[in-house]
CSV table of C-alpha atoms and ligand atoms in Angstrom, one decimal:
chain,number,residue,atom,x,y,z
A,1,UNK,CA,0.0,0.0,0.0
A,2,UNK,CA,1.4,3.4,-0.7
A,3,UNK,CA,1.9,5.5,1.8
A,4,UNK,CA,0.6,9.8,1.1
A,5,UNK,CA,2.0,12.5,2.4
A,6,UNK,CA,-0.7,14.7,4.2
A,7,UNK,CA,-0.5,18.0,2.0
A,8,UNK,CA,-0.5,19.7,4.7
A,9,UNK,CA,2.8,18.5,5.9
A,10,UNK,CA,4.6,18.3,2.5
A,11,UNK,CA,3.8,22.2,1.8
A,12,UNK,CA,4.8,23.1,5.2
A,13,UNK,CA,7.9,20.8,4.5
A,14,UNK,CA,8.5,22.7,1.0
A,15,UNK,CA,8.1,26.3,2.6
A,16,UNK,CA,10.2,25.3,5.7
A,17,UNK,CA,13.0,24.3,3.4
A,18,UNK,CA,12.7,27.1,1.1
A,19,UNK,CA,13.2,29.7,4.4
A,20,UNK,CA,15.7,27.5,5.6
A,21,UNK,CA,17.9,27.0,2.4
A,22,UNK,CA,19.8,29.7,3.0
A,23,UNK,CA,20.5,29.2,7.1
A,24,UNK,CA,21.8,25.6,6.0
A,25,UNK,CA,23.9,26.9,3.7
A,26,UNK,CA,25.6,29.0,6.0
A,27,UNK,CA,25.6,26.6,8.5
A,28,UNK,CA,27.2,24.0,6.9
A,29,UNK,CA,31.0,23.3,7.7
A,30,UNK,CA,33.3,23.5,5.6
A,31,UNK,CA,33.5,20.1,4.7
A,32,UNK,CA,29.8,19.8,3.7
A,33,UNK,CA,28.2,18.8,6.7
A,34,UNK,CA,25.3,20.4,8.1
A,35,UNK,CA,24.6,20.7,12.0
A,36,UNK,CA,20.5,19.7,11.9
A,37,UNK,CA,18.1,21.5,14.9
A,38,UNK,CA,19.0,18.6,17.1
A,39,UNK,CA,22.3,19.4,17.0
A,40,UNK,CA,23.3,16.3,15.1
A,41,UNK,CA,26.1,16.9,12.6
A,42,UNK,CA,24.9,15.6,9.2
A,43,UNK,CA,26.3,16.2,5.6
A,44,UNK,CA,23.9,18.6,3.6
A,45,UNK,CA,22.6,15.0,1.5
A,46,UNK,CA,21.2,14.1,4.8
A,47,UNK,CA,19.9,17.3,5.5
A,48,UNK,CA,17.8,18.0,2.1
A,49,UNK,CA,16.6,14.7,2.7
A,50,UNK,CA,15.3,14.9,6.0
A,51,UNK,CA,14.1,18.5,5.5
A,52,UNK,CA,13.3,18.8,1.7
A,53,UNK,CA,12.6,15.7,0.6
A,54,UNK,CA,10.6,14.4,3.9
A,55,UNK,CA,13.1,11.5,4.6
A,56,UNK,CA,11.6,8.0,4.0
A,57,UNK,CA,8.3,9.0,2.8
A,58,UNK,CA,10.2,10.4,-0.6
A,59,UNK,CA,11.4,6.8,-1.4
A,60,UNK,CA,9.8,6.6,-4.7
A,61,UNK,CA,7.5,3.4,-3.7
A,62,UNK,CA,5.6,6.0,-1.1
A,63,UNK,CA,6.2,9.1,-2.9
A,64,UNK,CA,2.9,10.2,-4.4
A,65,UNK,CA,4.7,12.3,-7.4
A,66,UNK,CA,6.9,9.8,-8.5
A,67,UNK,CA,5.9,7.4,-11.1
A,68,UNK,CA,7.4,5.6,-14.4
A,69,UNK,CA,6.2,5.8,-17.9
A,70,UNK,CA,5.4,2.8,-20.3
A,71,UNK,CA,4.0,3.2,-24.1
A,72,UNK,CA,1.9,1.5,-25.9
A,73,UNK,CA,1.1,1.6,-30.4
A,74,UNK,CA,-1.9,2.9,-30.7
A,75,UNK,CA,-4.3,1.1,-33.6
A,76,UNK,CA,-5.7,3.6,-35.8
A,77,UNK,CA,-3.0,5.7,-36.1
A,78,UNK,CA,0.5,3.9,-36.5
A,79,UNK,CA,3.7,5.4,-38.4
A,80,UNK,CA,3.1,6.7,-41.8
A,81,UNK,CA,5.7,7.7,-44.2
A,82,UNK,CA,5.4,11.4,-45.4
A,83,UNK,CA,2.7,12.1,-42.4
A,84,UNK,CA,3.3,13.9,-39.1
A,85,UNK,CA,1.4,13.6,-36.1
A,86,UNK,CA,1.5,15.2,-32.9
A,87,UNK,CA,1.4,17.4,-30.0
A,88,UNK,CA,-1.5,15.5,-28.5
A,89,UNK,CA,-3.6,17.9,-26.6
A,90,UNK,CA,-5.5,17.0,-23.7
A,91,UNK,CA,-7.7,14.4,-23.9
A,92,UNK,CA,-11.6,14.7,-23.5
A,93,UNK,CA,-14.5,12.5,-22.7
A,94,UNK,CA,-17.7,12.9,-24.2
A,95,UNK,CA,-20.9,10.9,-24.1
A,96,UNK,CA,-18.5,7.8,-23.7
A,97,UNK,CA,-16.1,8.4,-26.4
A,98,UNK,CA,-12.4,10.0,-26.3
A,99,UNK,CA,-11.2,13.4,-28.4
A,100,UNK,CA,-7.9,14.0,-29.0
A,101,UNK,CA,-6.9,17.0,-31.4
A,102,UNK,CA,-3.0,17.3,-32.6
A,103,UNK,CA,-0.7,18.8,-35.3
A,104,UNK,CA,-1.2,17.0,-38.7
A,105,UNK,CA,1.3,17.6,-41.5
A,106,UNK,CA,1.8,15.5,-44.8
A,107,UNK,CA,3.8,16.8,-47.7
A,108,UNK,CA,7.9,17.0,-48.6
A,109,UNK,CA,10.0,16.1,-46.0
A,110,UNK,CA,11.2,19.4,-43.9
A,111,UNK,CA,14.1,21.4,-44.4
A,112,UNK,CA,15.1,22.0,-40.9
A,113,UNK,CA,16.8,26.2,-39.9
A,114,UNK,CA,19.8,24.4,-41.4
A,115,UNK,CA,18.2,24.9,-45.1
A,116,UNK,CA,16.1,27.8,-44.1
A,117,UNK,CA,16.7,29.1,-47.9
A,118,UNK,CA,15.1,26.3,-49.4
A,119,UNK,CA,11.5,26.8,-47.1
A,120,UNK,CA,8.3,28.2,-49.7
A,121,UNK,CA,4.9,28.1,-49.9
A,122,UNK,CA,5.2,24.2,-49.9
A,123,UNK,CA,8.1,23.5,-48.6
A,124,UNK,CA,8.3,23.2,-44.8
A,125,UNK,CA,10.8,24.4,-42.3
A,126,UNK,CA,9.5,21.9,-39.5
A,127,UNK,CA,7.0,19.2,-39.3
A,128,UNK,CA,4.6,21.1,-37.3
A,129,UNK,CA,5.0,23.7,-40.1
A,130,UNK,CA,2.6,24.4,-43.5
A,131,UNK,CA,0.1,22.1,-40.7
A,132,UNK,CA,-3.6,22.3,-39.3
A,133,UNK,CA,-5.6,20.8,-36.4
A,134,UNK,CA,-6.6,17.1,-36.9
A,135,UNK,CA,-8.7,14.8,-34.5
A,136,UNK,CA,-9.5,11.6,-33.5
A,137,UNK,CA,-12.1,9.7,-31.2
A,138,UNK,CA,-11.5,6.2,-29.4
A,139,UNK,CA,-14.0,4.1,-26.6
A,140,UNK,CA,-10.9,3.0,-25.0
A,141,UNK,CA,-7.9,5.3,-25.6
A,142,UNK,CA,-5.7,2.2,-27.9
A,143,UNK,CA,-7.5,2.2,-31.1
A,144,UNK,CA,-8.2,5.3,-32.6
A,145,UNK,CA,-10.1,6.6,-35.3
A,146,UNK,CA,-9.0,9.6,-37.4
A,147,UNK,CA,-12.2,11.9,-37.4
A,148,UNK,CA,-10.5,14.5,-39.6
A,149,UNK,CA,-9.5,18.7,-39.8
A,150,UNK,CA,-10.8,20.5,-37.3
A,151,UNK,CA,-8.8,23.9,-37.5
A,152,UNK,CA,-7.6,24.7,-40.9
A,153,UNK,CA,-4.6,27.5,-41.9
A,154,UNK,CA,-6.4,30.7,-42.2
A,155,UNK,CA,-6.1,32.8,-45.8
A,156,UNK,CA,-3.3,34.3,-47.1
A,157,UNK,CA,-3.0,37.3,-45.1
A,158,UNK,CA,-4.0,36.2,-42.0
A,159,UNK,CA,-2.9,35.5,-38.6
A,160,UNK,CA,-2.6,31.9,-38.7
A,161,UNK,CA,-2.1,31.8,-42.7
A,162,UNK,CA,1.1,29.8,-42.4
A,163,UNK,CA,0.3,27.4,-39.8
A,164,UNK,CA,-2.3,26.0,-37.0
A,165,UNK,CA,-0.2,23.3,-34.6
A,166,UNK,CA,-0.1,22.1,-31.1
A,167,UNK,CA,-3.7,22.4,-30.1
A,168,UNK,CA,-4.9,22.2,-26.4
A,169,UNK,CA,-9.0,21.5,-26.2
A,170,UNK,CA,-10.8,22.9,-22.8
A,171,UNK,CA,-14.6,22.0,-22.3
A,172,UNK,CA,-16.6,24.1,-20.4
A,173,UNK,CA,-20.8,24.4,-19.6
A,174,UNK,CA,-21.5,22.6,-22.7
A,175,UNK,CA,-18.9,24.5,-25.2
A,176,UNK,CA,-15.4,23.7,-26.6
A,177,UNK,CA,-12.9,25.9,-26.4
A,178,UNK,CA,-9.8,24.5,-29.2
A,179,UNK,CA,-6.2,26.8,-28.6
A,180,UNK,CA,-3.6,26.4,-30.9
A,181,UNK,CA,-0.2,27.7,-31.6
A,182,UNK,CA,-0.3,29.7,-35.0
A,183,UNK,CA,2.1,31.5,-37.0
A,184,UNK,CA,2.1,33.8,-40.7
A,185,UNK,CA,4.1,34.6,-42.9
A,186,UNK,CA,7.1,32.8,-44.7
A,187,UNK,CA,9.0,30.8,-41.7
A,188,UNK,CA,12.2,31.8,-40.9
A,189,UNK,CA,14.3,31.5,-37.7
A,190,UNK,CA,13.0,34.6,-36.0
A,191,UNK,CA,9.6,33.1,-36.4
A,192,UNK,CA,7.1,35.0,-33.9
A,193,UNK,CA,4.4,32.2,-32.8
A,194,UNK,CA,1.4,33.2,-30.9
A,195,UNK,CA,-1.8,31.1,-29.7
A,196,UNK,CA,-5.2,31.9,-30.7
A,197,UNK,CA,-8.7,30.5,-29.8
A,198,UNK,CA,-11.5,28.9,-32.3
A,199,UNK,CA,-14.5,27.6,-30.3
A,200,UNK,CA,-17.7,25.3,-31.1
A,201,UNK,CA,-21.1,24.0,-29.4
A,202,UNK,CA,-19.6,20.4,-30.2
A,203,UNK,CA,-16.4,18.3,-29.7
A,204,UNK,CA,-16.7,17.9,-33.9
A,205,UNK,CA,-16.7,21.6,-34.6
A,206,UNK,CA,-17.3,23.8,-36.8
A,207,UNK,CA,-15.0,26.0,-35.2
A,208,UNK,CA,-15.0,29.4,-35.4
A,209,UNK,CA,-12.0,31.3,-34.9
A,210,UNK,CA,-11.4,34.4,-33.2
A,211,UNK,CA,-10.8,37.7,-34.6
A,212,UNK,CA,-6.9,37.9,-33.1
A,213,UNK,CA,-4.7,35.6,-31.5
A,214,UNK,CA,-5.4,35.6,-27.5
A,215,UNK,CA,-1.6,35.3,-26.4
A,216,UNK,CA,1.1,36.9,-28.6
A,217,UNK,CA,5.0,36.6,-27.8
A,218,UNK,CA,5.8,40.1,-25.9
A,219,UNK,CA,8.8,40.7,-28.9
A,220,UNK,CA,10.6,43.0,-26.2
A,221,UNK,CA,14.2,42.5,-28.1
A,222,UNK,CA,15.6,44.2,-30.4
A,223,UNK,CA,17.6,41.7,-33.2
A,224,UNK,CA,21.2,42.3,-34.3
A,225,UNK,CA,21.6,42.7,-37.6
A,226,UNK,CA,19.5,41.6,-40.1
A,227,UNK,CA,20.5,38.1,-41.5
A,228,UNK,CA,18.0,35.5,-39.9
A,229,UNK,CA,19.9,34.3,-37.3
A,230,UNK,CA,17.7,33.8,-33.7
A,231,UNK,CA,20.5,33.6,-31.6
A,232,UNK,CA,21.5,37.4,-31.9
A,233,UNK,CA,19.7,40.4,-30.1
A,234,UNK,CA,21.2,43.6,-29.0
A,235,UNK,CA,20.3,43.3,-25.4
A,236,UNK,CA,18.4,40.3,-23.2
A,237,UNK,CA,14.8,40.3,-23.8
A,238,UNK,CA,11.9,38.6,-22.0
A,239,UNK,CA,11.5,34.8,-22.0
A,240,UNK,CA,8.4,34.8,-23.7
A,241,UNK,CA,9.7,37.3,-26.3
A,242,UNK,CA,10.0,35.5,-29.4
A,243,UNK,CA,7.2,32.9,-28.8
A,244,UNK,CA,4.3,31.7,-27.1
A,245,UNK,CA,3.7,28.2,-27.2
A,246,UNK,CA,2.2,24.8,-25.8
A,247,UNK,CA,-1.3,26.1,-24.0
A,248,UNK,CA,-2.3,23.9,-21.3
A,249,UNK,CA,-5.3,25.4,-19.9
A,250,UNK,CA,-6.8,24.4,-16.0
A,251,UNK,CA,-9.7,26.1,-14.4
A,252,UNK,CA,-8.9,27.2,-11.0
A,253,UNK,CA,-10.3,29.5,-8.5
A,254,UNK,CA,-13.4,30.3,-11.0
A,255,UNK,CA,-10.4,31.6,-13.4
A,256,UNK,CA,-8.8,30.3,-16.9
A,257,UNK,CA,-5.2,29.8,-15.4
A,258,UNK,CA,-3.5,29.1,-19.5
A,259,UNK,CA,0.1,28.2,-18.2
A,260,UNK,CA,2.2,28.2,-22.0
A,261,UNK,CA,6.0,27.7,-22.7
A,262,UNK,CA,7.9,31.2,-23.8
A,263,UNK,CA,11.0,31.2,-26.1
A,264,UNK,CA,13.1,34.3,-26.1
A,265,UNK,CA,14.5,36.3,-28.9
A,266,UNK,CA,18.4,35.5,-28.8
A,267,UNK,CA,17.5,31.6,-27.4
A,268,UNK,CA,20.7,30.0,-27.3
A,269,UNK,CA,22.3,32.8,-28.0
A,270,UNK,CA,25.4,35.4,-25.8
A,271,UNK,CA,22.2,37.6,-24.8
A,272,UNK,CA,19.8,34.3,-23.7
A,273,UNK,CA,19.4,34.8,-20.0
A,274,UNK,CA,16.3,32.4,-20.0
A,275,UNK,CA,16.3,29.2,-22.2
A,276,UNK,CA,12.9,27.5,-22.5
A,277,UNK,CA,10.7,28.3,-19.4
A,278,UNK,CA,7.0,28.5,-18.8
A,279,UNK,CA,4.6,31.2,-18.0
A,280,UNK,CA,0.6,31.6,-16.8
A,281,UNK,CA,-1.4,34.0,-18.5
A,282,UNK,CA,-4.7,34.4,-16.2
A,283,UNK,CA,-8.6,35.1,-17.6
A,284,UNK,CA,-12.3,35.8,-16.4
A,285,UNK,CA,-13.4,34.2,-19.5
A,286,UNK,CA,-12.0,31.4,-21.6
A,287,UNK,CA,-11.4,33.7,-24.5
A,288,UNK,CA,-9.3,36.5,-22.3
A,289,UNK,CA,-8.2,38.7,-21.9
A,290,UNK,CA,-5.0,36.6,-20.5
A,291,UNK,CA,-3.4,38.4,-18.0
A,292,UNK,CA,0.7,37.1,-17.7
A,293,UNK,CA,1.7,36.7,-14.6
A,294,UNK,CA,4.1,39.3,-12.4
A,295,UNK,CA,5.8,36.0,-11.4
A,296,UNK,CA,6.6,34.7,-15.0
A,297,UNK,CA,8.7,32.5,-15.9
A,298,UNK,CA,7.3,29.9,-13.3
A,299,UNK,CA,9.5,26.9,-14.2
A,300,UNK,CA,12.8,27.2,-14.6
A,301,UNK,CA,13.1,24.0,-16.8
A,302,UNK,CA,10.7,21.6,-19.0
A,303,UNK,CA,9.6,21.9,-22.9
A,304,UNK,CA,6.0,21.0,-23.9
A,305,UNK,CA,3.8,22.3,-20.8
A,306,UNK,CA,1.7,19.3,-18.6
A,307,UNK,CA,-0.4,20.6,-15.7
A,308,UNK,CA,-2.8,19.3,-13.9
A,309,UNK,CA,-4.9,20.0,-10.8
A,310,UNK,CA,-3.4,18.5,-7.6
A,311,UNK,CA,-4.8,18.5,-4.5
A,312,UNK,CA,-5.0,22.3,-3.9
A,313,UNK,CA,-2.4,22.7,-6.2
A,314,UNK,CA,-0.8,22.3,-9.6
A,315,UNK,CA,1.2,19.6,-10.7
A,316,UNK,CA,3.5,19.5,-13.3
A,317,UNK,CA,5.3,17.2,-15.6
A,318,UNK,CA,8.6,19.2,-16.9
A,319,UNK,CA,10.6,17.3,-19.6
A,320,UNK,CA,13.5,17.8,-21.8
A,321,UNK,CA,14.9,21.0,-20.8
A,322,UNK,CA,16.8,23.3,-18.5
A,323,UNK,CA,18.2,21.9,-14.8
A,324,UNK,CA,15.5,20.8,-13.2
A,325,UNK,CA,14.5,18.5,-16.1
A,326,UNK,CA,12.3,15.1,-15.7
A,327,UNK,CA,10.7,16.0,-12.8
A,328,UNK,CA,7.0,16.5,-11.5
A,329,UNK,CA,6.6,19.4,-9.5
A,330,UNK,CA,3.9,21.0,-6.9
A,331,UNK,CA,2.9,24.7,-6.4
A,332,UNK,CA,0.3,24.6,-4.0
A,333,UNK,CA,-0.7,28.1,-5.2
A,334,UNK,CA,-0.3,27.4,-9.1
A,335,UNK,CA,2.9,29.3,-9.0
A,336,UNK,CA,5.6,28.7,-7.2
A,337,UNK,CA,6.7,25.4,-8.4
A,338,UNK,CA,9.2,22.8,-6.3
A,339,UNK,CA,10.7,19.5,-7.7
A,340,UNK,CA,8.7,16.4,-5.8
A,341,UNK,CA,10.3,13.7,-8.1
A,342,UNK,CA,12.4,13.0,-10.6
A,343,UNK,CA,11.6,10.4,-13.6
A,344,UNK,CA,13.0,8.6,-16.1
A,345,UNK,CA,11.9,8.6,-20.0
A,346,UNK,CA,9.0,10.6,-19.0
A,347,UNK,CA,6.7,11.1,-22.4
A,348,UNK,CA,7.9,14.2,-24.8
A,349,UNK,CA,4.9,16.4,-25.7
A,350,UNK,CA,2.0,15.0,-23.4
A,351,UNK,CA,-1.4,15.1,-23.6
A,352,UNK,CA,-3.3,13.9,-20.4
A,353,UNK,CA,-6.1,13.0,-20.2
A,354,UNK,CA,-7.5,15.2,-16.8
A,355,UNK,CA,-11.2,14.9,-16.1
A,356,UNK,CA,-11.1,17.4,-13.5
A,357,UNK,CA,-9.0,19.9,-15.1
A,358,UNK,CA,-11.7,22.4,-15.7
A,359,UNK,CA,-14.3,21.4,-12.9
A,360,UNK,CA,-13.0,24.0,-10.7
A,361,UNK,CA,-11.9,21.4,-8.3
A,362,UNK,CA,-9.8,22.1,-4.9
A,363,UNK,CA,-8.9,18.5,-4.6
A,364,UNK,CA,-7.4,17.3,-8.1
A,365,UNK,CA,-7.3,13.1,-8.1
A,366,UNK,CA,-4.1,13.2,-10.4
A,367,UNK,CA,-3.5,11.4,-14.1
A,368,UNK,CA,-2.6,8.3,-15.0
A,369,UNK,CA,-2.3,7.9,-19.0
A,370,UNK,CA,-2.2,10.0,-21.8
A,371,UNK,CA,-0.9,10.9,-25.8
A,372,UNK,CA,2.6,11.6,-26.5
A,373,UNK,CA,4.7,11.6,-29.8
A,374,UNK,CA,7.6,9.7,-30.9
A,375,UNK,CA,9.7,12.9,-32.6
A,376,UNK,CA,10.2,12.2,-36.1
A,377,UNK,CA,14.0,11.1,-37.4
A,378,UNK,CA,16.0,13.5,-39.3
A,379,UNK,CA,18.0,10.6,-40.1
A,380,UNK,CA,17.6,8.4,-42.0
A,381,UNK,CA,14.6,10.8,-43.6
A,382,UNK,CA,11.0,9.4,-44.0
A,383,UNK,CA,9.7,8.1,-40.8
A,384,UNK,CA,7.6,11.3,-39.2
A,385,UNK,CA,6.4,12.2,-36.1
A,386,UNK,CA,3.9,10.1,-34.6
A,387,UNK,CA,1.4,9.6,-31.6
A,388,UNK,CA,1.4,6.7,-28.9
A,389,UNK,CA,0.0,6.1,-25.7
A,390,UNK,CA,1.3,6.4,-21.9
A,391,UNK,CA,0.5,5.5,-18.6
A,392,UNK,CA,1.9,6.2,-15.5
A,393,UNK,CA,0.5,6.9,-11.7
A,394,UNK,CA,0.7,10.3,-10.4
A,395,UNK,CA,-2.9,9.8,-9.0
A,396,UNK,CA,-4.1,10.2,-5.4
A,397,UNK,CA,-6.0,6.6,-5.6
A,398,UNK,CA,-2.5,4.8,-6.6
A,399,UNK,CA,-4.6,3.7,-9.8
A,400,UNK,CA,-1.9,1.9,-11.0
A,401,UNK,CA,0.5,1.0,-8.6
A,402,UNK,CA,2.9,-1.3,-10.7
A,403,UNK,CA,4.3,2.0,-11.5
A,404,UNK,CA,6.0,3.2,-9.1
A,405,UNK,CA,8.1,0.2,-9.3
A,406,UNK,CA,11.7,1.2,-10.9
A,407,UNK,CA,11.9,1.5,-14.7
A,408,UNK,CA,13.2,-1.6,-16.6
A,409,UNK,CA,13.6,-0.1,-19.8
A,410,UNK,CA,14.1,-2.1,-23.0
A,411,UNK,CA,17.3,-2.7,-25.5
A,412,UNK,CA,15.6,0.2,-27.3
A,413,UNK,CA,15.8,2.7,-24.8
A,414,UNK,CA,19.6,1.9,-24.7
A,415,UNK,CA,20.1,2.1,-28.4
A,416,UNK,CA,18.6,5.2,-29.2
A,417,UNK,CA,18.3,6.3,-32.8
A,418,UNK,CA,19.4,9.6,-33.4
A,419,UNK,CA,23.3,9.5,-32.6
A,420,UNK,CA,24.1,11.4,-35.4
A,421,UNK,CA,28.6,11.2,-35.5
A,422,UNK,CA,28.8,12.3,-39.1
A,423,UNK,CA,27.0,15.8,-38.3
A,424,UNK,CA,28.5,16.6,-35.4
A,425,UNK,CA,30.5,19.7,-36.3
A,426,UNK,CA,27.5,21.1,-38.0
A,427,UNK,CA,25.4,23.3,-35.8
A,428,UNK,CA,21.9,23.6,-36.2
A,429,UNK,CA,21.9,27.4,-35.8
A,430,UNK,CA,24.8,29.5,-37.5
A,431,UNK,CA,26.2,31.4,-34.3
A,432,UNK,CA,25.3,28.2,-32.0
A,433,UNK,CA,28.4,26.7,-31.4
A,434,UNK,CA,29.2,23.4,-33.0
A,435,UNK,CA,28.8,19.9,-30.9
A,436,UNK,CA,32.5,18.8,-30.8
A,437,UNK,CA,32.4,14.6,-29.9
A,438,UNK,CA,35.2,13.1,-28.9
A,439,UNK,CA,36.0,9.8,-31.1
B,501,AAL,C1,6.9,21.2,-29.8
B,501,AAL,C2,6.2,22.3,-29.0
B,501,AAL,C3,5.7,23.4,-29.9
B,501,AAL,C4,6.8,23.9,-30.7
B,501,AAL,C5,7.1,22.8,-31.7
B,501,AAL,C6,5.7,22.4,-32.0
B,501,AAL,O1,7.7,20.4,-29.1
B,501,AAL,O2,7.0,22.9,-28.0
B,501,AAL,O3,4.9,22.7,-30.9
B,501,AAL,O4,6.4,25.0,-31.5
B,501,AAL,O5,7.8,21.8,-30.9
């Protein structure tokens, strides 16, 4: 039987330690120990994991955040050559039956900001570019069926006339509300990406856009120079400068709390004082306006956004990047996020499915499966991006408990595709400086 921690305790725990960091610092000898309240001298390991981490109670077999990941194929909608899938969004249940909306792109394979010159009117720069908003229905979240568009690319012109990806769907008092990342233009690699809103009476649409997008990048920098190169901007700017990206949308406290990933102008580059961090925009009304928080960025790591309702709280799945990477982390206030747990090969892009996401609730159960994508390979070319299925536990009723036992991954997880040796002193941005591998 697991064993929870009383949230109570934990937050107590987690504001304790964040008052405290500081004392133990300075109280620690200069060896590294730490002299607890007791009086007891122990190194500062011991010390984080009495006081932090809440000693035995974090071993991951009792600790309520920690979990591991296994996939599944889904039927319905395998690999196809020359067809991308994904960025699941959340997934929905209505009158029995599943939605899912995601990026759907088919066409020559993309050039990547490597051959920016070569992207046109037809020729991508990504596979989540030249795309649109797709969906698909399933009674039992394994075999899918492919329903078809929902969102298209607007005309030439306007807002979203170049491309309509990563959708997020929110359902509330009987209408859907469909946000999407959207971009116009020709794509380069200053692309500014905002998200925008269509909404319907029914989980099949028609949708009907809004006038302009409701979140837009805050472009607070100032490029260097005028060759397309992202890295390069006269001065830091704002983490959300350049884009807006992955809504993932909870109702909370009778408000529309749209936490979103942010990528500055200059990512990557001398004058990036951010990286890839998230944000919370909050609204009155699902269609805004979105207010950014005074406390943005909220994470300081983590890609594609994953929230949930916790407890009181907001939980959050942050993958792939920055420090504090592959870890679920708790703000009991929906703000001020602390790592809980760290996990292995947790899924890239996910799309939960949260049934009490947008009920308002003050005593979130938790998720236990979802969508996720497998990223397509630039190497060899022709296998794209597509979806599958996880599950995991991070659910107050330990719904599935086999979970929290450690990971055994497969050969596969070992032998990664994807090494790519021959193109290592090729970066994928021009001022980015090249990978050097030892041989
Ligand atoms: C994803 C997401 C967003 C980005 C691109 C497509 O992983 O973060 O959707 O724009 O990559």
């Amino acid at each position: 039987m697991n064993v929870r921690l009383k949230p109570t305790t934990q937050h107590h725990r987690a504001i304790f330690w964040s008052l405290c960091a500081v004392w133990l610092a300075s109280a620690a000898t200069s060896d590294g120990r730490a002299s607890d309240p007791a009086g007891e001298t122990v190194s500062a390991a011991t010390a984080r994991y009495r006081d932090y981490w809440g000693g035995a109670a974090s071993q991951d077999v009792h600790n309520e955040f920690y979990t591991t990941f296994k996939y599944s194929h889904l039927k319905g909608l395998e690999p196809e050559k020359g067809v991308s899938r994904r960025d699941p969004s959340t997934i929905i249940k209505v009158d029995g039956l599943y939605y899912v909306y995601y990026t759907k792109y088919s066409g020559p394979e993309p050039v990547t900001p490597k051959h920016a010159e070569l992207v046109s009117d037809t020729v991508p720069m990504w596979d989540w570019d030249l795309a649109s908003v797709w969906y698909a229905t399933s009674k039992d979240g394994f075999e899918w069926k492919e329903q078809g568009e929902a969102v298209p690319r607007g005309p030439k012109g306007t807002y979203d006339d170049r491309s309509v990806f990563t959708p997020e769907i929110m359902n509330v008092d009987g209408r859907y509300y469909l946000y999407y990342q959207c971009t116009s233009g020709k794509y380069t690699r200053r692309q500014f990406e905002s998200i925008a809103l269509a909404t319907a009476d029914s989980p099949k649409g028609p949708w009907k856009k809004s006038a302009r997008p409701i979140l837009e990048p805050t472009r607070d920098g100032e490029w260097d120079g005028t060759v397309d190169d992202r890295t390069k901007v006269k001065a830091p700017a704002s983490f959300d400068s350049k884009c807006v990206h992955d809504p993932c949308l909870i109702v909370r406290n009778g408000k529309y709390w749209l936490y979103y990933k942010g990528e500055p102008m200059g990512w990557h580059g001398p004058m990036d004082r951010t990286g890839v961090m998230w944000g919370v925009a909050i609204a009155d009304r699902p269609e805004g306006p979105y207010v950014r928080s005074p406390l943005n960025p909220i994470t300081n790591s983590g890609h594609e956004v994953a929230v949930w309702p916790y407890r009181g709280g907001v939980a959050a799945l942050c993958a792939w990047d920055g420090p504090e990477k592959n870890t679920i982390q708790f703000a009991p206030d929906g703000l001020n996020f602390s790592v809980k747990a760290q996990v292995d090969l947790p899924p890239i892009a996910p799309g939960f499915y949260r049934p009490d996401a947008y009920t308002n609730t003050t005593d979130g159960q938790g998720v236990t499966w979802g969508l996720c994508q497998v990223i397509r390979e630039v190497n060899p070319p022709g296998i794209y991006s597509y979806l599958i299925r996880f599950d995991c536990d991070l659910h107050q009723g330990a719904i599935n408990p086999e979970m929290k036992a450690r990971p055994h991954p497969d050969e596969g997880s070992y032998f990664q595709k994807g090494n790519r040796r021959a193109e290592k002193d090729t970066p994928l941005f021009p001022t980015e400086p090249a990978r050097k591998l030892k041989n």
